[in-house]
Amino acid sequence: MAVPQRKVTRSRKAKRNSHAHLIAPTLVSCKRCGKQIMPHRVCNSCGYYKGKKILQIEA
């Protein structure tokens, strides 16, 4: 079984984990209703994408 020869230092561990963080998703406003949505997705509140009706939303 593999066993590390030396202790991993704090700085080495921090360098390895420097990219392990959460990032906020990019949001844009829907051109039809103004709600915040992710880009290139159908709006969940109005059902439109690129000016065309895609989903039938029940009120």
mmCIF file of N, CA and C in Angstrom:
data_model
loop_
_atom_site.group_PDB
_atom_site.id
_atom_site.type_symbol
_atom_site.label_atom_id
_atom_site.label_comp_id
_atom_site.label_asym_id
_atom_site.label_seq_id
_atom_site.Cartn_x
_atom_site.Cartn_y
_atom_site.Cartn_z
ATOM 1 N N MET A 1 0.835 -1.180 0.000
ATOM 2 C CA MET A 1 0.000 0.000 0.000
ATOM 3 C C MET A 1 0.884 1.249 0.000
ATOM 4 N N ALA A 2 0.507 2.269 -0.757
ATOM 5 C CA ALA A 2 1.308 3.476 -0.856
ATOM 6 C C ALA A 2 1.154 4.333 0.390
ATOM 7 N N VAL A 3 2.299 4.776 0.908
ATOM 8 C CA VAL A 3 2.320 5.620 2.087
ATOM 9 C C VAL A 3 3.160 6.850 1.759
ATOM 10 N N PRO A 4 2.669 8.080 2.037
ATOM 11 C CA PRO A 4 3.472 9.258 1.740
ATOM 12 C C PRO A 4 4.753 9.286 2.574
ATOM 13 N N GLN A 5 5.825 9.698 1.955
ATOM 14 C CA GLN A 5 7.111 9.731 2.640
ATOM 15 C C GLN A 5 7.217 10.907 3.604
ATOM 16 N N ARG A 6 6.573 12.031 3.261
ATOM 17 C CA ARG A 6 6.650 13.238 4.083
ATOM 18 C C ARG A 6 5.266 13.839 4.269
ATOM 19 N N LYS A 7 5.163 14.677 5.292
ATOM 20 C CA LYS A 7 3.927 15.422 5.540
ATOM 21 C C LYS A 7 3.731 16.449 4.416
ATOM 22 N N VAL A 8 2.482 16.608 3.969
ATOM 23 C CA VAL A 8 2.162 17.636 2.979
ATOM 24 C C VAL A 8 1.993 18.953 3.721
ATOM 25 N N THR A 9 2.749 19.961 3.302
ATOM 26 C CA THR A 9 2.726 21.244 4.005
ATOM 27 C C THR A 9 1.416 21.974 3.750
ATOM 28 N N ARG A 10 1.139 22.955 4.621
ATOM 29 C CA ARG A 10 -0.073 23.761 4.477
ATOM 30 C C ARG A 10 -0.097 24.508 3.156
ATOM 31 N N SER A 11 1.047 25.042 2.753
ATOM 32 C CA SER A 11 1.089 25.820 1.510
ATOM 33 C C SER A 11 0.865 24.924 0.288
ATOM 34 N N ARG A 12 1.403 23.726 0.317
ATOM 35 C CA ARG A 12 1.214 22.804 -0.808
ATOM 36 C C ARG A 12 -0.249 22.371 -0.898
ATOM 37 N N LYS A 13 -0.863 22.104 0.268
ATOM 38 C CA LYS A 13 -2.265 21.723 0.303
ATOM 39 C C LYS A 13 -3.143 22.878 -0.183
ATOM 40 N N ALA A 14 -2.798 24.121 0.226
ATOM 41 C CA ALA A 14 -3.572 25.292 -0.180
ATOM 42 C C ALA A 14 -3.453 25.534 -1.681
ATOM 43 N N LYS A 15 -2.276 25.305 -2.266
ATOM 44 C CA LYS A 15 -2.104 25.464 -3.712
ATOM 45 C C LYS A 15 -2.957 24.453 -4.466
ATOM 46 N N ARG A 16 -3.034 23.241 -3.964
ATOM 47 C CA ARG A 16 -3.837 22.210 -4.611
ATOM 48 C C ARG A 16 -5.325 22.543 -4.547
ATOM 49 N N ASN A 17 -5.759 23.093 -3.410
ATOM 50 C CA ASN A 17 -7.167 23.381 -3.209
ATOM 51 C C ASN A 17 -7.574 24.790 -3.628
ATOM 52 N N SER A 18 -6.698 25.533 -4.296
ATOM 53 C CA SER A 18 -6.999 26.929 -4.620
ATOM 54 C C SER A 18 -8.148 27.059 -5.613
ATOM 55 N N HIS A 19 -8.422 26.044 -6.421
ATOM 56 C CA HIS A 19 -9.501 26.116 -7.402
ATOM 57 C C HIS A 19 -10.784 25.462 -6.894
ATOM 58 N N ALA A 20 -10.778 24.924 -5.700
ATOM 59 C CA ALA A 20 -11.964 24.242 -5.161
ATOM 60 C C ALA A 20 -12.822 25.241 -4.400
ATOM 61 N N HIS A 21 -13.566 26.071 -5.132
ATOM 62 C CA HIS A 21 -14.448 27.036 -4.497
ATOM 63 C C HIS A 21 -15.701 27.173 -5.340
ATOM 64 N N LEU A 22 -16.738 27.715 -4.742
ATOM 65 C CA LEU A 22 -17.996 27.912 -5.437
ATOM 66 C C LEU A 22 -17.976 29.247 -6.173
ATOM 67 N N ILE A 23 -18.590 29.256 -7.348
ATOM 68 C CA ILE A 23 -18.720 30.502 -8.083
ATOM 69 C C ILE A 23 -20.204 30.768 -8.330
ATOM 70 N N ALA A 24 -20.573 32.017 -8.325
ATOM 71 C CA ALA A 24 -21.968 32.388 -8.550
ATOM 72 C C ALA A 24 -22.305 32.188 -10.027
ATOM 73 N N PRO A 25 -23.497 31.647 -10.335
ATOM 74 C CA PRO A 25 -23.853 31.448 -11.740
ATOM 75 C C PRO A 25 -24.088 32.786 -12.437
ATOM 76 N N THR A 26 -23.775 32.828 -13.722
ATOM 77 C CA THR A 26 -24.017 34.018 -14.521
ATOM 78 C C THR A 26 -25.505 34.109 -14.831
ATOM 79 N N LEU A 27 -26.100 35.246 -14.554
ATOM 80 C CA LEU A 27 -27.525 35.433 -14.783
ATOM 81 C C LEU A 27 -27.738 36.633 -15.702
ATOM 82 N N VAL A 28 -28.733 36.516 -16.565
ATOM 83 C CA VAL A 28 -29.151 37.615 -17.433
ATOM 84 C C VAL A 28 -30.648 37.807 -17.240
ATOM 85 N N SER A 29 -31.146 38.974 -17.606
ATOM 86 C CA SER A 29 -32.583 39.206 -17.461
ATOM 87 C C SER A 29 -33.306 38.764 -18.726
ATOM 88 N N CYS A 30 -34.465 38.166 -18.561
ATOM 89 C CA CYS A 30 -35.300 37.730 -19.678
ATOM 90 C C CYS A 30 -35.773 38.973 -20.426
ATOM 91 N N LYS A 31 -35.683 38.958 -21.734
ATOM 92 C CA LYS A 31 -36.063 40.129 -22.520
ATOM 93 C C LYS A 31 -37.568 40.342 -22.552
ATOM 94 N N ARG A 32 -38.333 39.321 -22.226
ATOM 95 C CA ARG A 32 -39.789 39.438 -22.284
ATOM 96 C C ARG A 32 -40.385 39.812 -20.936
ATOM 97 N N CYS A 33 -39.991 39.090 -19.877
ATOM 98 C CA CYS A 33 -40.610 39.338 -18.568
ATOM 99 C C CYS A 33 -39.665 40.000 -17.560
ATOM 100 N N GLY A 34 -38.362 39.995 -17.811
ATOM 101 C CA GLY A 34 -37.422 40.662 -16.921
ATOM 102 C C GLY A 34 -36.895 39.827 -15.776
ATOM 103 N N LYS A 35 -37.314 38.567 -15.656
ATOM 104 C CA LYS A 35 -36.807 37.696 -14.585
ATOM 105 C C LYS A 35 -35.349 37.327 -14.856
ATOM 106 N N GLN A 36 -34.615 36.985 -13.807
ATOM 107 C CA GLN A 36 -33.226 36.567 -13.934
ATOM 108 C C GLN A 36 -33.173 35.090 -14.325
ATOM 109 N N ILE A 37 -32.505 34.770 -15.443
ATOM 110 C CA ILE A 37 -32.371 33.392 -15.917
ATOM 111 C C ILE A 37 -30.928 33.141 -16.314
ATOM 112 N N MET A 38 -30.566 31.883 -16.435
ATOM 113 C CA MET A 38 -29.246 31.535 -16.941
ATOM 114 C C MET A 38 -29.235 31.749 -18.448
ATOM 115 N N PRO A 39 -28.103 32.173 -19.025
ATOM 116 C CA PRO A 39 -28.072 32.426 -20.461
ATOM 117 C C PRO A 39 -28.281 31.145 -21.266
ATOM 118 N N HIS A 40 -28.886 31.272 -22.440
ATOM 119 C CA HIS A 40 -29.143 30.167 -23.370
ATOM 120 C C HIS A 40 -30.084 29.121 -22.781
ATOM 121 N N ARG A 41 -31.042 29.570 -21.962
ATOM 122 C CA ARG A 41 -32.034 28.675 -21.371
ATOM 123 C C ARG A 41 -33.418 29.265 -21.592
ATOM 124 N N VAL A 42 -34.433 28.413 -21.600
ATOM 125 C CA VAL A 42 -35.812 28.861 -21.698
ATOM 126 C C VAL A 42 -36.208 29.485 -20.363
ATOM 127 N N CYS A 43 -36.914 30.600 -20.422
ATOM 128 C CA CYS A 43 -37.369 31.266 -19.204
ATOM 129 C C CYS A 43 -38.471 30.430 -18.563
ATOM 130 N N ASN A 44 -38.329 30.147 -17.264
ATOM 131 C CA ASN A 44 -39.317 29.330 -16.563
ATOM 132 C C ASN A 44 -40.587 30.099 -16.237
ATOM 133 N N SER A 45 -40.527 31.421 -16.221
ATOM 134 C CA SER A 45 -41.719 32.174 -15.848
ATOM 135 C C SER A 45 -42.604 32.494 -17.047
ATOM 136 N N CYS A 46 -42.013 32.759 -18.235
ATOM 137 C CA CYS A 46 -42.849 33.085 -19.391
ATOM 138 C C CYS A 46 -42.794 32.031 -20.497
ATOM 139 N N GLY A 47 -41.764 31.176 -20.512
ATOM 140 C CA GLY A 47 -41.685 30.096 -21.486
ATOM 141 C C GLY A 47 -41.128 30.486 -22.838
ATOM 142 N N TYR A 48 -40.509 31.656 -22.941
ATOM 143 C CA TYR A 48 -39.965 32.114 -24.220
ATOM 144 C C TYR A 48 -38.453 31.907 -24.279
ATOM 145 N N TYR A 49 -37.943 31.680 -25.490
ATOM 146 C CA TYR A 49 -36.504 31.609 -25.749
ATOM 147 C C TYR A 49 -36.244 32.236 -27.104
ATOM 148 N N LYS A 50 -35.406 33.261 -27.123
ATOM 149 C CA LYS A 50 -35.073 34.006 -28.343
ATOM 150 C C LYS A 50 -36.311 34.531 -29.053
ATOM 151 N N GLY A 51 -37.288 35.011 -28.283
ATOM 152 C CA GLY A 51 -38.481 35.607 -28.852
ATOM 153 C C GLY A 51 -39.530 34.630 -29.337
ATOM 154 N N LYS A 52 -39.316 33.326 -29.130
ATOM 155 C CA LYS A 52 -40.284 32.324 -29.580
ATOM 156 C C LYS A 52 -40.859 31.587 -28.377
ATOM 157 N N LYS A 53 -42.155 31.271 -28.447
ATOM 158 C CA LYS A 53 -42.824 30.531 -27.375
ATOM 159 C C LYS A 53 -42.377 29.073 -27.438
ATOM 160 N N ILE A 54 -41.744 28.588 -26.386
ATOM 161 C CA ILE A 54 -41.229 27.213 -26.330
ATOM 162 C C ILE A 54 -42.059 26.367 -25.380
ATOM 163 N N LEU A 55 -42.335 26.892 -24.188
ATOM 164 C CA LEU A 55 -43.077 26.164 -23.163
ATOM 165 C C LEU A 55 -44.450 26.791 -22.954
ATOM 166 N N GLN A 56 -45.435 25.959 -22.689
ATOM 167 C CA GLN A 56 -46.757 26.440 -22.312
ATOM 168 C C GLN A 56 -46.800 26.482 -20.796
ATOM 169 N N ILE A 57 -46.794 27.665 -20.217
ATOM 170 C CA ILE A 57 -46.779 27.854 -18.774
ATOM 171 C C ILE A 57 -48.219 28.000 -18.289
ATOM 172 N N GLU A 58 -48.593 27.150 -17.333
ATOM 173 C CA GLU A 58 -49.931 27.205 -16.732
ATOM 174 C C GLU A 58 -49.934 28.252 -15.630
ATOM 175 N N ALA A 59 -50.914 29.117 -15.622
ATOM 176 C CA ALA A 59 -51.001 30.181 -14.615
ATOM 177 C C ALA A 59 -51.683 29.693 -13.359
#
